[in-house]
Coordinates of C-alpha atoms in Angstrom, one line a residue:
X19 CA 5.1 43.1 -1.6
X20 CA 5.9 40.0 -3.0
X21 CA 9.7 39.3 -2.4
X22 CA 9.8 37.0 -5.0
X23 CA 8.8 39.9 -7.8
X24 CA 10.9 42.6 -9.0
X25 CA 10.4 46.1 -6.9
X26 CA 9.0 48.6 -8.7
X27 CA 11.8 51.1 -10.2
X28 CA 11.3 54.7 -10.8
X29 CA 11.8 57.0 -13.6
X30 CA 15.5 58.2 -13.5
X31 CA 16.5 61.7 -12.2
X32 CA 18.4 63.0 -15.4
X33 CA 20.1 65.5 -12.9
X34 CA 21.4 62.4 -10.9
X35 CA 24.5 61.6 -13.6
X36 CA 22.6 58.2 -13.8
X37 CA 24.2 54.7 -13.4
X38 CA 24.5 55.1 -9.9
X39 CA 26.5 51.3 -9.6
X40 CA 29.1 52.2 -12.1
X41 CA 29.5 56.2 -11.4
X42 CA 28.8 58.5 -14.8
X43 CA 30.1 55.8 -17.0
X44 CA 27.4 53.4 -18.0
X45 CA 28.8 50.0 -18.7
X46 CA 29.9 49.0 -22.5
X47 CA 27.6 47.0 -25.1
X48 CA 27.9 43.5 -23.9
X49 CA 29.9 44.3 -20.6
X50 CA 26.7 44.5 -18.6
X51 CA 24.1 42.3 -20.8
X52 CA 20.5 43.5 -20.4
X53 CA 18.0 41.1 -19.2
X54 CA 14.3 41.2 -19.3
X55 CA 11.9 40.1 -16.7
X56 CA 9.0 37.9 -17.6
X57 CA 6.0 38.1 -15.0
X58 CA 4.2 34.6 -15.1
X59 CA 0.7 34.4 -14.2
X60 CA 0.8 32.2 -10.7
X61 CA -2.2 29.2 -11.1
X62 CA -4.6 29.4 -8.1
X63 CA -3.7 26.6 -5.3
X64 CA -5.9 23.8 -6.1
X65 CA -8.7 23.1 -3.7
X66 CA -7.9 21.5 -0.6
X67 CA -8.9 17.7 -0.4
X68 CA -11.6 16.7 2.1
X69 CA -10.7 14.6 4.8
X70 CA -12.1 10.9 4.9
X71 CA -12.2 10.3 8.6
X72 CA -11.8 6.6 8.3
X73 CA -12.9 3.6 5.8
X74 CA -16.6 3.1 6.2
X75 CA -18.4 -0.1 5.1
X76 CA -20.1 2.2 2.3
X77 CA -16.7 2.5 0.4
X78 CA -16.3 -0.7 -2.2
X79 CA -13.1 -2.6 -1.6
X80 CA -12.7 -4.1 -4.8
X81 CA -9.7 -6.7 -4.2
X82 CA -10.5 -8.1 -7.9
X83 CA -9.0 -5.2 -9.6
X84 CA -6.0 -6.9 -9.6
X85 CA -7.6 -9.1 -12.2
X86 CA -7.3 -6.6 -15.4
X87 CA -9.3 -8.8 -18.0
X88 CA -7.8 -10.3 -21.1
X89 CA -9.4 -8.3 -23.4
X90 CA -8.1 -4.8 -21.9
X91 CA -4.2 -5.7 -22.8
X92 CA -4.9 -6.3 -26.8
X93 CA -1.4 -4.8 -28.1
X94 CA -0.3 -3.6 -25.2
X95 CA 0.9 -6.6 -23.1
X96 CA 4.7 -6.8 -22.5
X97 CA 5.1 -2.6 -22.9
X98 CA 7.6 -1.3 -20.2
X99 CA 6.2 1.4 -18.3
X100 CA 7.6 3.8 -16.1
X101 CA 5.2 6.8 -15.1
X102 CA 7.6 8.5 -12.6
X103 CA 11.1 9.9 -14.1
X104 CA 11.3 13.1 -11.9
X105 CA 14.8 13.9 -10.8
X106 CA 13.8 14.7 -7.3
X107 CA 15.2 12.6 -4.2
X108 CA 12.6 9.9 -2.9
X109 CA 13.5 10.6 0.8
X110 CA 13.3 13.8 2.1
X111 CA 16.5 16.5 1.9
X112 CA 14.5 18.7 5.0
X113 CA 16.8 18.7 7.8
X114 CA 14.8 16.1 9.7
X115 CA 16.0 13.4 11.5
X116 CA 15.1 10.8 8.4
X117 CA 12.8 7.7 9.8
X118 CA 14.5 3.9 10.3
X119 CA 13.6 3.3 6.8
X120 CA 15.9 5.0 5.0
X121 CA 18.9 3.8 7.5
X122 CA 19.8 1.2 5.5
X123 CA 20.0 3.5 2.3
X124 CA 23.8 4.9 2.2
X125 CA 22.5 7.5 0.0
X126 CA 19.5 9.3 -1.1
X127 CA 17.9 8.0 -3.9
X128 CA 15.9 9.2 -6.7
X129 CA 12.5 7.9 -8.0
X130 CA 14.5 6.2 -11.3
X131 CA 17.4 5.0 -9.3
X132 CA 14.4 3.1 -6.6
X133 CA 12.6 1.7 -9.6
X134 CA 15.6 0.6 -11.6
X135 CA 16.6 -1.5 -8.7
X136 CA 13.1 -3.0 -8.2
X137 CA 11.7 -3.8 -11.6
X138 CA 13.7 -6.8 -12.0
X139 CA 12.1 -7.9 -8.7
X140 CA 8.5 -7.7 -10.0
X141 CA 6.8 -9.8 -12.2
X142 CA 3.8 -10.2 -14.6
X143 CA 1.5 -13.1 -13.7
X144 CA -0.9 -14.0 -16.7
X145 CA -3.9 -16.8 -17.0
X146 CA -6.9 -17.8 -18.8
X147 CA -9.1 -15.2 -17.6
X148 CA -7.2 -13.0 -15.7
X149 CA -3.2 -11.6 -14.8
X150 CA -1.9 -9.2 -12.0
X151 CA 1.9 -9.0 -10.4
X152 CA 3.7 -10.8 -8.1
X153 CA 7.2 -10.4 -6.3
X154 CA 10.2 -12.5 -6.6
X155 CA 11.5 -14.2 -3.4
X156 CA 14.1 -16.1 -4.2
X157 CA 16.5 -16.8 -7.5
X158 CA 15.3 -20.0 -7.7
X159 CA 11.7 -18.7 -8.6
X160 CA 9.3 -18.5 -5.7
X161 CA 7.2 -15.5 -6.2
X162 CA 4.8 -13.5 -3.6
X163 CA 1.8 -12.3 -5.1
X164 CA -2.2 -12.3 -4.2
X165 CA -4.7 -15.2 -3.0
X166 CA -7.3 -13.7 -6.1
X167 CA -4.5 -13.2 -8.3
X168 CA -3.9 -16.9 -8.4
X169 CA -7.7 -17.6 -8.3
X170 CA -8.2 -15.6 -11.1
X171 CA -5.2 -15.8 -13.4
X172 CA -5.2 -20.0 -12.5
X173 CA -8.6 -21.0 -14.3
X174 CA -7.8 -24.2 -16.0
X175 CA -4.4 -24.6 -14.0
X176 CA -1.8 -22.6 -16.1
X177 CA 0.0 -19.8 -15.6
X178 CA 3.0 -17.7 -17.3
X179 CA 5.3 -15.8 -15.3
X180 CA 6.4 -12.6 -17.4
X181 CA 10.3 -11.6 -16.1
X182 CA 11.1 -8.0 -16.2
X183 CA 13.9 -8.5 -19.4
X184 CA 10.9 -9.7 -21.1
X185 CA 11.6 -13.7 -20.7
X186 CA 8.7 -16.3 -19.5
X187 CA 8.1 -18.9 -17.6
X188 CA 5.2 -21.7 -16.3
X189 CA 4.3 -21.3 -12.7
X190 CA 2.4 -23.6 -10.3
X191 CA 0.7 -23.0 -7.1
X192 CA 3.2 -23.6 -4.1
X193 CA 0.1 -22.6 -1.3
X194 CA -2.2 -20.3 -1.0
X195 CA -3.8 -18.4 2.1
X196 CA -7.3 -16.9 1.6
X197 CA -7.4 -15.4 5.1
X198 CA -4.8 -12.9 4.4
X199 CA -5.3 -12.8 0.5
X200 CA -1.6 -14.3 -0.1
X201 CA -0.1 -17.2 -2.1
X202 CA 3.0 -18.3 -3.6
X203 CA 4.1 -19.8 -6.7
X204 CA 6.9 -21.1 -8.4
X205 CA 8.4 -20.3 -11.8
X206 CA 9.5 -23.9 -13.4
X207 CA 13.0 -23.9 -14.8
X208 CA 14.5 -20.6 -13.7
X209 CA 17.8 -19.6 -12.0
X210 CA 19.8 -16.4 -10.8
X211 CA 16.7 -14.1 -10.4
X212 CA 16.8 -11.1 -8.4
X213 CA 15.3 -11.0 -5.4
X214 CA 13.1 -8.7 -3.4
X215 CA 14.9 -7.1 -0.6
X216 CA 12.5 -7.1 2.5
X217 CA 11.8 -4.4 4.5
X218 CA 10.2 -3.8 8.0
X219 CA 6.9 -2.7 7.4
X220 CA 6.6 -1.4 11.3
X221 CA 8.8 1.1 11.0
X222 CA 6.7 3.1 8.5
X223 CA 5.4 6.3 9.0
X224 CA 2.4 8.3 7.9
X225 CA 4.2 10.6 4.9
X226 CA 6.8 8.2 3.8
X227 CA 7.5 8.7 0.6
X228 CA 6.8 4.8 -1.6
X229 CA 6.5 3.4 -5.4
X230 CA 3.9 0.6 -6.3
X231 CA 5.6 -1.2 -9.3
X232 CA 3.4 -3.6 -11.1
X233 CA 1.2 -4.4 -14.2
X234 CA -2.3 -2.4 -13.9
X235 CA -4.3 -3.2 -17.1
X236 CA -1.2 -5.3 -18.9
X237 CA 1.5 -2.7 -18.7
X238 CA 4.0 -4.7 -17.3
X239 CA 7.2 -3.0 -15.1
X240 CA 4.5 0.3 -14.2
X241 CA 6.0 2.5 -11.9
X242 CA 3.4 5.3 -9.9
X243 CA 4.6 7.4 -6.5
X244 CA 3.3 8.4 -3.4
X245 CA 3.0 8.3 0.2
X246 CA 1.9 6.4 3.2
X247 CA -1.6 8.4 3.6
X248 CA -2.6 6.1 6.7
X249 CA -1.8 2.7 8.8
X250 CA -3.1 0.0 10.4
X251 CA -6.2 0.0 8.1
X252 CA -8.8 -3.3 8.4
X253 CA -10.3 -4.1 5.5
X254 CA -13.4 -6.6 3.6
X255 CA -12.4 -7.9 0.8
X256 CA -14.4 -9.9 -1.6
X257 CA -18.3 -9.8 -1.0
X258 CA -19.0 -7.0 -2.8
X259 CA -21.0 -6.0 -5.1
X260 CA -19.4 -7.2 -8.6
X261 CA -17.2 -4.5 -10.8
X262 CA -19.4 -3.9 -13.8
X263 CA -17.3 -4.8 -16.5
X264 CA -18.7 -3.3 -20.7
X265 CA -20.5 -5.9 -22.3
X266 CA -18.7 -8.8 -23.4
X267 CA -15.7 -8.6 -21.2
X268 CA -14.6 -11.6 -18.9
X269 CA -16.0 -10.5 -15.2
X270 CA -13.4 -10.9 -12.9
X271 CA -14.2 -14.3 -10.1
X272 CA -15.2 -12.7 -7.1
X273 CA -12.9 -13.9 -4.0
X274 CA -14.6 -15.3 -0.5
X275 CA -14.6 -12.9 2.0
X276 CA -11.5 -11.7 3.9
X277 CA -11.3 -9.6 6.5
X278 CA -6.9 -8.0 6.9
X279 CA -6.0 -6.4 9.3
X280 CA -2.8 -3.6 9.6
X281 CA -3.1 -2.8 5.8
X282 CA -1.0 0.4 4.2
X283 CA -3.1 3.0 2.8
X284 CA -1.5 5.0 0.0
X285 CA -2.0 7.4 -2.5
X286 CA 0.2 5.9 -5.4
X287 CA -1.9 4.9 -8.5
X288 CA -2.6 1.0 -8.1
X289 CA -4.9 -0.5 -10.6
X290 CA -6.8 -3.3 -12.1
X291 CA -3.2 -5.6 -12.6
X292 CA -1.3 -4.1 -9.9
X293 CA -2.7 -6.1 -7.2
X294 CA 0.2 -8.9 -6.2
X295 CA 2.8 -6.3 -7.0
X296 CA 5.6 -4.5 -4.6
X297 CA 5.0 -1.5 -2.4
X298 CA 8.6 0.0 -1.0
X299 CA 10.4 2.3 0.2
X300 CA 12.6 5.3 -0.7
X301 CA 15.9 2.6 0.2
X302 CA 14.0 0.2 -2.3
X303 CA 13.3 -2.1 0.0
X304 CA 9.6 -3.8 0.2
X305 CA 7.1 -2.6 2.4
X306 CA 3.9 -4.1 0.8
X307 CA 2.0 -6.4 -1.0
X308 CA -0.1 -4.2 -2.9
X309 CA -3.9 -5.9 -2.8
X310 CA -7.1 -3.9 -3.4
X311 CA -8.8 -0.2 -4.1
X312 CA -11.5 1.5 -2.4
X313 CA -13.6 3.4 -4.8
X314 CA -16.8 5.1 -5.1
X315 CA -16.0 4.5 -9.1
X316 CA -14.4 1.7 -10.8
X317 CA -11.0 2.2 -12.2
X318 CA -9.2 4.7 -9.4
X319 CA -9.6 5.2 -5.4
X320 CA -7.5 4.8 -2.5
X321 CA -4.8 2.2 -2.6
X322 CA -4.5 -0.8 0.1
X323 CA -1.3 -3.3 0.5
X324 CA -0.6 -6.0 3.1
X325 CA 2.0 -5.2 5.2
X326 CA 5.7 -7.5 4.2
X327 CA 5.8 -8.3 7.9
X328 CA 2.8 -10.5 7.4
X329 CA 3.3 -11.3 3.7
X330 CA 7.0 -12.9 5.3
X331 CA 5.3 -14.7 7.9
X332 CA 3.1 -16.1 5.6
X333 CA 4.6 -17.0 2.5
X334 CA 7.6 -18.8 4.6
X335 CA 4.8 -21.1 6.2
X336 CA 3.5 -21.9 2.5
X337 CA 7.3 -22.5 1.2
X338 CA 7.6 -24.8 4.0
X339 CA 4.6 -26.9 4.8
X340 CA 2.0 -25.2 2.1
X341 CA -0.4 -24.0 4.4
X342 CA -0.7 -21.6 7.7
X343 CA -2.1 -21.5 10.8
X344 CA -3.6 -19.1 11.9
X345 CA -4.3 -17.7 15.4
X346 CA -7.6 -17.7 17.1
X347 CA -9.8 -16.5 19.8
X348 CA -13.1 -18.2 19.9
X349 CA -15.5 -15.0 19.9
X350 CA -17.9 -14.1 17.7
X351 CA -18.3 -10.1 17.6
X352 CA -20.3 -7.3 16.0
X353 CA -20.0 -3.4 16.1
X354 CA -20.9 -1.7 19.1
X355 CA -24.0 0.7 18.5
X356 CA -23.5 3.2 21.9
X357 CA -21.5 5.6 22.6
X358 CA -18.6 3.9 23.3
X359 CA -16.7 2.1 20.2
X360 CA -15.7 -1.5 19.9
X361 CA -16.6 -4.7 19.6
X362 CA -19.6 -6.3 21.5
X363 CA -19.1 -9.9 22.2
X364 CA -22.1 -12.0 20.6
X365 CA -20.9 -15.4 21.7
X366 CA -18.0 -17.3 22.8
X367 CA -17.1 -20.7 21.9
X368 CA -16.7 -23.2 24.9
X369 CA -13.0 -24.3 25.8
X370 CA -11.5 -21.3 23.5
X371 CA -9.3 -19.0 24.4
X372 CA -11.7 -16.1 25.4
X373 CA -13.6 -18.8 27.5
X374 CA -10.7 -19.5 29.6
X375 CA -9.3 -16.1 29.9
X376 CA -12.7 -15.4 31.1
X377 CA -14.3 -13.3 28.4
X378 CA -18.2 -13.9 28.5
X379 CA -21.0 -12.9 25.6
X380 CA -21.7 -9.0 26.0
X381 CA -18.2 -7.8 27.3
X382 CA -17.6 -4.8 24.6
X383 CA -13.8 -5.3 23.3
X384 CA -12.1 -1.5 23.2
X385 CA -8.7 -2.3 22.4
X386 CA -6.2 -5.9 21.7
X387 CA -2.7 -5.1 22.9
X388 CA -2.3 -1.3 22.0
X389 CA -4.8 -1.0 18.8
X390 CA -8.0 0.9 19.5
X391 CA -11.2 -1.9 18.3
X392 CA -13.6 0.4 16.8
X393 CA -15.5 -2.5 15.1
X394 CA -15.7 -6.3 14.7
X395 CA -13.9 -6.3 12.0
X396 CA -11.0 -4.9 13.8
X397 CA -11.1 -7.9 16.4
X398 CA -10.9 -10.4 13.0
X399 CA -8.2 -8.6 11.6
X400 CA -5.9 -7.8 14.9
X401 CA -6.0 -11.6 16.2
X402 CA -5.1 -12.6 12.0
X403 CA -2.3 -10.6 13.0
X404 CA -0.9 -12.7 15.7
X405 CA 0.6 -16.6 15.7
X406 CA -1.0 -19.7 17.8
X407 CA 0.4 -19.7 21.1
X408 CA 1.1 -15.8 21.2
X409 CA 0.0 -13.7 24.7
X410 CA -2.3 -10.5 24.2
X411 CA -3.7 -7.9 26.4
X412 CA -7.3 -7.4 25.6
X413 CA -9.1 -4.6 27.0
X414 CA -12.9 -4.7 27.7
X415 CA -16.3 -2.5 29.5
X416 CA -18.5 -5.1 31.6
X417 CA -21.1 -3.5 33.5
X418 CA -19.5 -0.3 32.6
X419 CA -16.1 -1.1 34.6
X420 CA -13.0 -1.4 32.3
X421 CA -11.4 -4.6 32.6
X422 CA -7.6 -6.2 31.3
X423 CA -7.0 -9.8 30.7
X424 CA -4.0 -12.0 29.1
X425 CA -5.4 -14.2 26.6
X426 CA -2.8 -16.6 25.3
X427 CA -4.5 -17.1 21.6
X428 CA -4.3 -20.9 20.1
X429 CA -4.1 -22.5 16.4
X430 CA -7.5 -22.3 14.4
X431 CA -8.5 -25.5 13.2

């Protein structure tokens, strides 16, 4: 028996004097008031999800959704959006010792209260040809947003800057950074913005709760919520086969390739203008630069941000100097084809790095510091990860022997 259904009563004994609870005196009219129960039809559980084991070259990373063309906001640019009102608490109430995420939260917060606090942060970043988010970093105007958002929404070198009370601005390019899909830009002529609060995008967990606040197809201040499905994703973006836009709509410039390492999967809605846009926490606090979809379909998929750990690392290099440096190894690699994963070792580059730590063409890479390699393209993305001059264990199979060495990685010219 259901113990959240009524039990089953019986017909009354009429030799039984009745109203057992109250003796032989049944209640009076409106002392006891009579309630009915409604039996609602329970929906069957919807089917379970299957599970994508991990992101396979077949899936189409489309970084250029960020771009939502022109032509899709018509009326509807400048419309304040909020898709997530629900009064339940962002961060867990289960009596579980709550993550370091939330530490720095005094209380719990609900989805409005995270959003209300962060929409000022997040901006609309419009162009000739294209728009997409970005994130405020300082009152004076610097903003955070995507290498392809700039691309895109720069054709013909002007930009607008759309503030969350509905005020403008011109923006130029203060640097951008291809490898990792980031830039910066500056709002001309601004003051007393409210900036992002940064979070530590290490301390997240699988099943953290997160909001991705941006501008998918022109709806500025958009709010959708999720979780952290996965971490430590690598991803390809650009060199894909080209979104098919309908006839007559501007086609979205395709980026060069880039290879990111240590991205955030999530499940919260991101679409085309969402890409530059924040990713955080149940404190409010940003997590991610949100950047690209995986989808077997235009227009939905699996959500990918950059982690603000790297986002911060790079964007105070471009404040500073304009550009980054990067770190490098000197190996080229491909995907191992046996039995054991990793990256096989094509060539390596006289003088570099893997050439003095001893590295030679063949070796089959299985792990850099504590990450597993299972691909090349984790190699490219891990060692993106790291700064010039920065010590890492890398873990190889020579002649079917495992083998550890220290390579202290330099700046890539």
């Amino acid at each position: 028996m259901n113990a959240n259904e009524p039990r089953e009563q019986g017909p009354e004994r009429r030799d039984s004097g009745g109203w057992s609870q109250f003796g032989a005196t049944p209640p009076i009219a409106g002392g006891f008031p009579r309630r009915e129960t409604i039996v609602m039809e329970v929906p069957p559980p919807p089917p379970a999800q299957p599970k994508q084991a991990r992101f396979t070259v077949g899936q189409k990373v489309i970084a250029g959704l960020a771009m939502a063309a022109m032509a899709v906001v018509g009326g509807v640019v400048g419309a304040a959006v909020a898709t997530s009102f629900q009064p339940e608490p962002v961060a867990s109430s289960a009596p579980v010792t709550p993550g370091p995420v939330f530490k720095s939260a005094s209380d719990q917060l609900t989805v409005a209260e995270v959003a209300a606090k962060v929409q000022p942060t997040v901006v609309m970043i419009k162009g000739q040809t294209g728009e997409g988010s970005g994130v405020v970093l300082s009152e004076d105007g610097m903003i955070l947003t995507n290498n392809h958002v700039v691309v895109g929404a720069g054709q013909g070198g002007q930009m607008t800057v759309k503030f969350s009370d509905g005020k403008t601005a011109r923006a130029t390019i203060v640097g951008t950074d291809p490898a990792t899909d980031l830039a910066v830009i500056k709002a001309e002529g601004v003051s007393g913005l409210v900036k992002a609060t940064l979070g530590d995008s290490d301390k997240l967990r699988v099943g953290d709760p997160v909001l991705a606040i941006g501008s998918p197809l022109g709806l500025d201040g958009s709010v959708t919520a999720g979780i952290v499905s996965a971490l430590d994703r690598t991803l390809n973006l650009g060199n894909q086969e080209r979104r098919q836009l309908p006839p007559g709509w501007p086609q979205a410039n395709e980026s060069m390739p880039t290879t990111i390492g240590g991205a955030i999967q999530t499940d919260a809605s991101i679409n085309p203008g969402n890409s530059g846009g924040a990713l955080v926490n149940a404190a409010g606090e940003l997590v991610g630069i949100n950047t690209a979809i995986a989808s077997e379909a235009a227009g939905g998929g699996v959500g990918f941000a950059i982690p603000v750990n790297t986002a911060k690392q790079v964007s105070e290099q471009l404040i500073s100097s304009g550009k980054v440096t990067h770190a490098w190894l000197g190996v080229s690699v491909t995907d191992a084809t046996g039995d054991v994963p990793g990256a096989l070792i094509r060539e390596v580059t006289p003088g570099s790095p893997a050439d003095k730590a001893g590295l030679q063409q063949g070796d089959l890479i299985t792990k850099i510091g504590d990450k597993m390699v299972d691909g090349g393209d984790t190699v490219v993305g891990q060692v993106r990860g790291f700064k010039p001059g920065q010590e890492v264990k890398i873990t190889y199979m020579r002649d079917g022997d495992s083998h550890e060495v220290n390579v202290t990685l330099a700046e890539n010219a």
